CSV table of C-alpha atoms and ligand atoms in Angstrom, one decimal:
chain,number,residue,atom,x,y,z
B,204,UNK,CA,0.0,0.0,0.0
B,205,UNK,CA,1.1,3.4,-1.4
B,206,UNK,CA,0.7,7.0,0.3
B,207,UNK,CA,1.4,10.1,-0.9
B,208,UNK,CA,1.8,12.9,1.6
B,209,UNK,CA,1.0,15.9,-1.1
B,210,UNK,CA,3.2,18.4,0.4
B,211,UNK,CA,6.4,20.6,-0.4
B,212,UNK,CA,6.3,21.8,3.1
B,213,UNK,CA,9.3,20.1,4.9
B,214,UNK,CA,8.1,20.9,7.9
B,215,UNK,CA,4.9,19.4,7.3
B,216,UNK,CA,6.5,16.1,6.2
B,217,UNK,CA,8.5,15.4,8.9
B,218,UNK,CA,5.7,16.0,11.1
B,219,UNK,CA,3.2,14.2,8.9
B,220,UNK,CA,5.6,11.1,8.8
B,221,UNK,CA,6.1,10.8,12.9
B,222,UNK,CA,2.6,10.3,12.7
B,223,UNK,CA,2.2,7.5,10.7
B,224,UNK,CA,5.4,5.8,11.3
B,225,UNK,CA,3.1,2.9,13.5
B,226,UNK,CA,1.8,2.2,9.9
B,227,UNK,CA,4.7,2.4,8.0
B,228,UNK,CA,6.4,-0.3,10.3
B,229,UNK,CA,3.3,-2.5,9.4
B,230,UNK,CA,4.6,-1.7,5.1
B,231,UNK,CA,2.7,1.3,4.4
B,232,UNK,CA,4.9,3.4,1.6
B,233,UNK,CA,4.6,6.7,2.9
B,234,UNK,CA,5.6,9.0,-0.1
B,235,UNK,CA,6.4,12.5,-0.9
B,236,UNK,CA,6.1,14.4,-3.9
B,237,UNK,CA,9.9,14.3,-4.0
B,238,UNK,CA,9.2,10.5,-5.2
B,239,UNK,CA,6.7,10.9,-8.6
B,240,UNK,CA,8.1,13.4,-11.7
B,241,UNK,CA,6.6,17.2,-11.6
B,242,UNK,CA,3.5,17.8,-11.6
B,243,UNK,CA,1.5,21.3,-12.1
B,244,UNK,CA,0.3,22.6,-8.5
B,245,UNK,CA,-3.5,23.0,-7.7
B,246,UNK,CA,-4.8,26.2,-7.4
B,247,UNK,CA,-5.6,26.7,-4.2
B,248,UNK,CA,-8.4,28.9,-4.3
B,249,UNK,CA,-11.5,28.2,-1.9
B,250,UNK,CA,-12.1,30.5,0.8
B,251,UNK,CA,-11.6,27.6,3.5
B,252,UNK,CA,-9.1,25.1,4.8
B,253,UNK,CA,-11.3,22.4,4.1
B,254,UNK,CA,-11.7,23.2,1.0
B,255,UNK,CA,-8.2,23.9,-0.8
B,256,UNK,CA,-7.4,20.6,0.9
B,257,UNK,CA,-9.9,18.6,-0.7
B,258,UNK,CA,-8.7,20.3,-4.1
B,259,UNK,CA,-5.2,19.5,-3.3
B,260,UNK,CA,-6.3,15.8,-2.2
B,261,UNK,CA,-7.9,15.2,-5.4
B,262,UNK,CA,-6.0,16.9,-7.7
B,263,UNK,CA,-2.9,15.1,-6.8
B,264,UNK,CA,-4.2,11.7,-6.6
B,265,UNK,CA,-5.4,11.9,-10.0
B,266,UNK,CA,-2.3,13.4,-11.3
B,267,UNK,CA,-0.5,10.4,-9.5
B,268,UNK,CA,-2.9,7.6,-9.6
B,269,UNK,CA,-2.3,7.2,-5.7
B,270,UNK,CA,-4.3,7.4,-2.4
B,271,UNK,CA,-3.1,10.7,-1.6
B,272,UNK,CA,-3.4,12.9,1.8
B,273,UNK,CA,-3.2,16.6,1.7
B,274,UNK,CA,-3.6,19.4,4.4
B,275,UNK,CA,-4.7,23.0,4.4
B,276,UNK,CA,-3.7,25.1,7.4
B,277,UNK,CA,-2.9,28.5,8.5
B,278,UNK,CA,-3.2,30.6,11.8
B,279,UNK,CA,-5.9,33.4,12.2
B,280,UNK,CA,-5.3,36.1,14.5
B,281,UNK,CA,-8.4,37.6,16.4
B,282,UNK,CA,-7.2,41.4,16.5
B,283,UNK,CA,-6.4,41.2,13.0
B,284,UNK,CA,-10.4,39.8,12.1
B,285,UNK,CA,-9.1,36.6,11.4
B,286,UNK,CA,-5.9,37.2,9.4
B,287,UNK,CA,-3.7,35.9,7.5
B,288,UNK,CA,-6.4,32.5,7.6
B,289,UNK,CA,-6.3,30.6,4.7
B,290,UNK,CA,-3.6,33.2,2.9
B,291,UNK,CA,-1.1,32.2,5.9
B,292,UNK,CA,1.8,31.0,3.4
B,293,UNK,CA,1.6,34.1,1.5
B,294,UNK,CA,0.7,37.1,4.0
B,295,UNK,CA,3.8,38.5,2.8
B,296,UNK,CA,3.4,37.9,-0.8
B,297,UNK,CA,3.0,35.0,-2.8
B,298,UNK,CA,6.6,33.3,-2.4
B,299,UNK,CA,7.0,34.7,1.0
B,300,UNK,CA,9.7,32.6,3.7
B,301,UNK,CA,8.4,32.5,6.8
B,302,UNK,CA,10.6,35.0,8.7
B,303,UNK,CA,9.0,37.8,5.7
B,304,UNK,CA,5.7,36.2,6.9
B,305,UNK,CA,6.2,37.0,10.6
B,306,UNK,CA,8.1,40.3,10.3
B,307,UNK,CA,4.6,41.2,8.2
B,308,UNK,CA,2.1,39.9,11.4
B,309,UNK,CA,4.1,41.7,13.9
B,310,UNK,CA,3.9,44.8,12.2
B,311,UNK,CA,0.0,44.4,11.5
B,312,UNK,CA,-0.1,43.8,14.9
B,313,UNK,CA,2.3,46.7,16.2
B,314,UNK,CA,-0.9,48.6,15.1
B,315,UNK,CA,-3.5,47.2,17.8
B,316,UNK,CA,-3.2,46.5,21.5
B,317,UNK,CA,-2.8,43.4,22.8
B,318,UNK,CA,-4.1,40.8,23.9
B,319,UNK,CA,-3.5,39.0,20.5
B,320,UNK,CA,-5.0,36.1,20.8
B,321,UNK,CA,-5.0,33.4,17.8
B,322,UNK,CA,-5.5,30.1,16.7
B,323,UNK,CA,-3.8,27.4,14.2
B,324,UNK,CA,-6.3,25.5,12.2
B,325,UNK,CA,-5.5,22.5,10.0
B,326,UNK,CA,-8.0,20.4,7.7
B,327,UNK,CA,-6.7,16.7,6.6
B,328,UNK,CA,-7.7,15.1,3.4
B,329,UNK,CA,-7.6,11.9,1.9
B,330,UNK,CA,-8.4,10.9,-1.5
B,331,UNK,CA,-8.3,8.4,-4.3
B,332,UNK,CA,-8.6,9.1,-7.8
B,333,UNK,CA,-12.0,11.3,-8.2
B,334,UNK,CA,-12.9,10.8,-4.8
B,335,UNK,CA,-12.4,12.0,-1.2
B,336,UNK,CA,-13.0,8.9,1.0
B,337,UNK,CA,-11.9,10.9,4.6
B,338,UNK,CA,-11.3,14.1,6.6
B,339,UNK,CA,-10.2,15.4,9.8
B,340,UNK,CA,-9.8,18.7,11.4
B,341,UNK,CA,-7.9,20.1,14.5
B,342,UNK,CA,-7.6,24.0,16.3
B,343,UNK,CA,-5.3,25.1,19.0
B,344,UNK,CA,-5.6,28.0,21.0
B,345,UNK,CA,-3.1,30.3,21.8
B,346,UNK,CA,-1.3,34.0,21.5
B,347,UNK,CA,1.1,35.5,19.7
B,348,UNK,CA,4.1,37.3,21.6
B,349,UNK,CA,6.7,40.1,20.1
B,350,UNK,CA,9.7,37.6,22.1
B,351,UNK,CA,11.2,35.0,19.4
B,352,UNK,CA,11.9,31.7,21.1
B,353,UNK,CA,12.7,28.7,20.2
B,354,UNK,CA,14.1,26.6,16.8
B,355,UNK,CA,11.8,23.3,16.3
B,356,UNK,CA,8.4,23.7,14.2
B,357,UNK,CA,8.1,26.4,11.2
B,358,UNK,CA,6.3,29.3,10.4
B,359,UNK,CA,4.4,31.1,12.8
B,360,UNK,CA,5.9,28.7,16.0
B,361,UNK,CA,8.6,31.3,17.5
B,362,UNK,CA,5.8,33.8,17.9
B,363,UNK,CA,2.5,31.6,19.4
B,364,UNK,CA,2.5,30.8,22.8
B,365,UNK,CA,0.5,27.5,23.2
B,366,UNK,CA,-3.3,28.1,25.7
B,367,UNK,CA,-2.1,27.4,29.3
B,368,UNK,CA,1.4,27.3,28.6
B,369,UNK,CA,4.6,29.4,28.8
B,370,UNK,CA,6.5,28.0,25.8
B,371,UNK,CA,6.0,28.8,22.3
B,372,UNK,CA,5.0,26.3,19.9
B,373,UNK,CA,9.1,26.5,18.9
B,374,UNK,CA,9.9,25.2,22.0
B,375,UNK,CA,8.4,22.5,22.3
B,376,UNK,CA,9.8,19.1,21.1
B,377,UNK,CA,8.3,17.6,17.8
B,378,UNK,CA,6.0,14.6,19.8
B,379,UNK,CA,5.0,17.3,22.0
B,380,UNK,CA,3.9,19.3,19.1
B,381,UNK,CA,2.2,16.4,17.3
B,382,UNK,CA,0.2,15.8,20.8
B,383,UNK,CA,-1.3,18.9,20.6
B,384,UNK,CA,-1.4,20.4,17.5
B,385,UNK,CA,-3.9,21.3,15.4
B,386,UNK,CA,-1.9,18.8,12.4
B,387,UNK,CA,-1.7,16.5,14.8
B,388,UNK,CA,-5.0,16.6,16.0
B,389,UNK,CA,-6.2,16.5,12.1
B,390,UNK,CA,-4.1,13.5,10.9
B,391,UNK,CA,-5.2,11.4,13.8
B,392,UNK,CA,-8.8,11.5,13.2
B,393,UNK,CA,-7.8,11.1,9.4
B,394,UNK,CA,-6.0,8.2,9.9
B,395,UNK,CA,-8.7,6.8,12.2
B,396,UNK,CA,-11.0,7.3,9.8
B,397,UNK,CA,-8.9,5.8,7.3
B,398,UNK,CA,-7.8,2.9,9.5
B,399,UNK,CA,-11.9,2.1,10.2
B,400,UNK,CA,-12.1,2.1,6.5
B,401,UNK,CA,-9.4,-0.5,6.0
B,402,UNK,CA,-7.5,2.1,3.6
B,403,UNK,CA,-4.1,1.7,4.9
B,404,UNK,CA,-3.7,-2.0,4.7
W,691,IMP,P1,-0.5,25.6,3.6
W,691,IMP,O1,0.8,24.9,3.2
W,691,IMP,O2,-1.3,26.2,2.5
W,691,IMP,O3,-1.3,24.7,4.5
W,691,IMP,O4,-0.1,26.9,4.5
W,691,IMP,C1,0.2,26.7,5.8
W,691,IMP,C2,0.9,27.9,6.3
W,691,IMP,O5,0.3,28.2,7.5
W,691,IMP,C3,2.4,27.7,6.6
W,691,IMP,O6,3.2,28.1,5.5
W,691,IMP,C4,2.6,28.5,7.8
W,691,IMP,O7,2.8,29.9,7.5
W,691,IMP,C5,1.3,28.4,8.6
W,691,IMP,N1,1.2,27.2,9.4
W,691,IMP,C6,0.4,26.1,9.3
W,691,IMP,N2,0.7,25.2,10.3
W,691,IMP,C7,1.7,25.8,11.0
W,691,IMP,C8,2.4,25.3,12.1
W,691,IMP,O8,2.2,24.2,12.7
W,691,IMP,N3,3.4,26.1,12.6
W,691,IMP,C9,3.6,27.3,12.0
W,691,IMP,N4,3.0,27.8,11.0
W,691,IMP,C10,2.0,27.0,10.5
């Protein structure tokens, strides 16, 4: 059995990976897109997490002819109505690294008082050729802070300060991070899903 984790996101892998290492002991491939020749990239284009990862489920598994799993995330920041949401990749233009990203979300939010309260969100997909056949979702809670700290995750991690906790997401070691995040939270009810459905025998 054959999975394609439909990411370029390193970050993502990895994490994506540590959670379904249990399966790939028991032979599941788990592949990247580093494995099949280029193909074009969906537009990602729907207003919702949900949605752009169903389009990116589909579209690569029937580019690829493979059960495929794709995720949409992003963080929305309450003082900033929301923002940056589904356009989290790109708040600081459209091939944007993610220290341009986070100089461009402290400065929104050098213009409003604090609290700044915000949240990751992150819909799973899974798909087969012209089909979705599961789907999970997780949120975490937290705040963003103006003090960097810490080197593990990506993205927004040095800046969010994980609900009821003093570290940011940075800090915290990658299994800790899978526990709790909202990726982590997603792929397990994706792969429970898909487990119950006997698609990753
Ligand atoms: P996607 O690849 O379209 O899902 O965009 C996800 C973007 O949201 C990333 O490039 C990051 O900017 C942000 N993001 C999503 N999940 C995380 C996370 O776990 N940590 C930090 N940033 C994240």
């Amino acid at each position: 059995m054959k999975l394609l984790i439909a990411t370029k996101n390193p970050g993502k892998v990895r994490e994506m990976r540590e959670m379904l290492a249990p399966e790939a002991a028991r032979g599941l491939e788990v592949l990247t897109l580093a494995d099949f020749p280029p193909v074009p990239e969906p537009v990602e284009d729907a207003g919702t997490f949900i949605e752009n990862a169903r389009i990116k489920a589909l579209a690569y598994a029937e580019a690829l002819g493979v059960t495929c799993i794709a995720d949409d995330s992003g963080i929305s920041v309450e003082p900033l109505g929301g923002r940056p949401g589904v356009h989290s990749a790109r708040y600081a233009g459209e091939q944007a690294t993610d220290e341009e990203n986070n100089a461009r979300l402290l400065s929104e939010l050098a213009k409003v008082s604090k609290p700044w309260p915000a949240s990751y969100f992150c819909a799973a997909v899974a798909a087969v050729p012209g089909r979705v056949i599961a789907e999970g979702h997780g949120r975490i809670c937290g705040r963003i802070t103006t003090n960097r700290a810490g080197s593990g995750g990506f993205g927004y991690d040095p800046y969010f300060i994980v609900e009821g906790r003093v570290e940011t997401m940075a800090e915290l070691s990658p299994g800790e991070k899978n526990r709790i995040s909202h990726r982590g939270q997603a792929m397990r009810a994706l792969v429970r899903s898909l487990r119950e459905l006997g698609a990753l025998e």
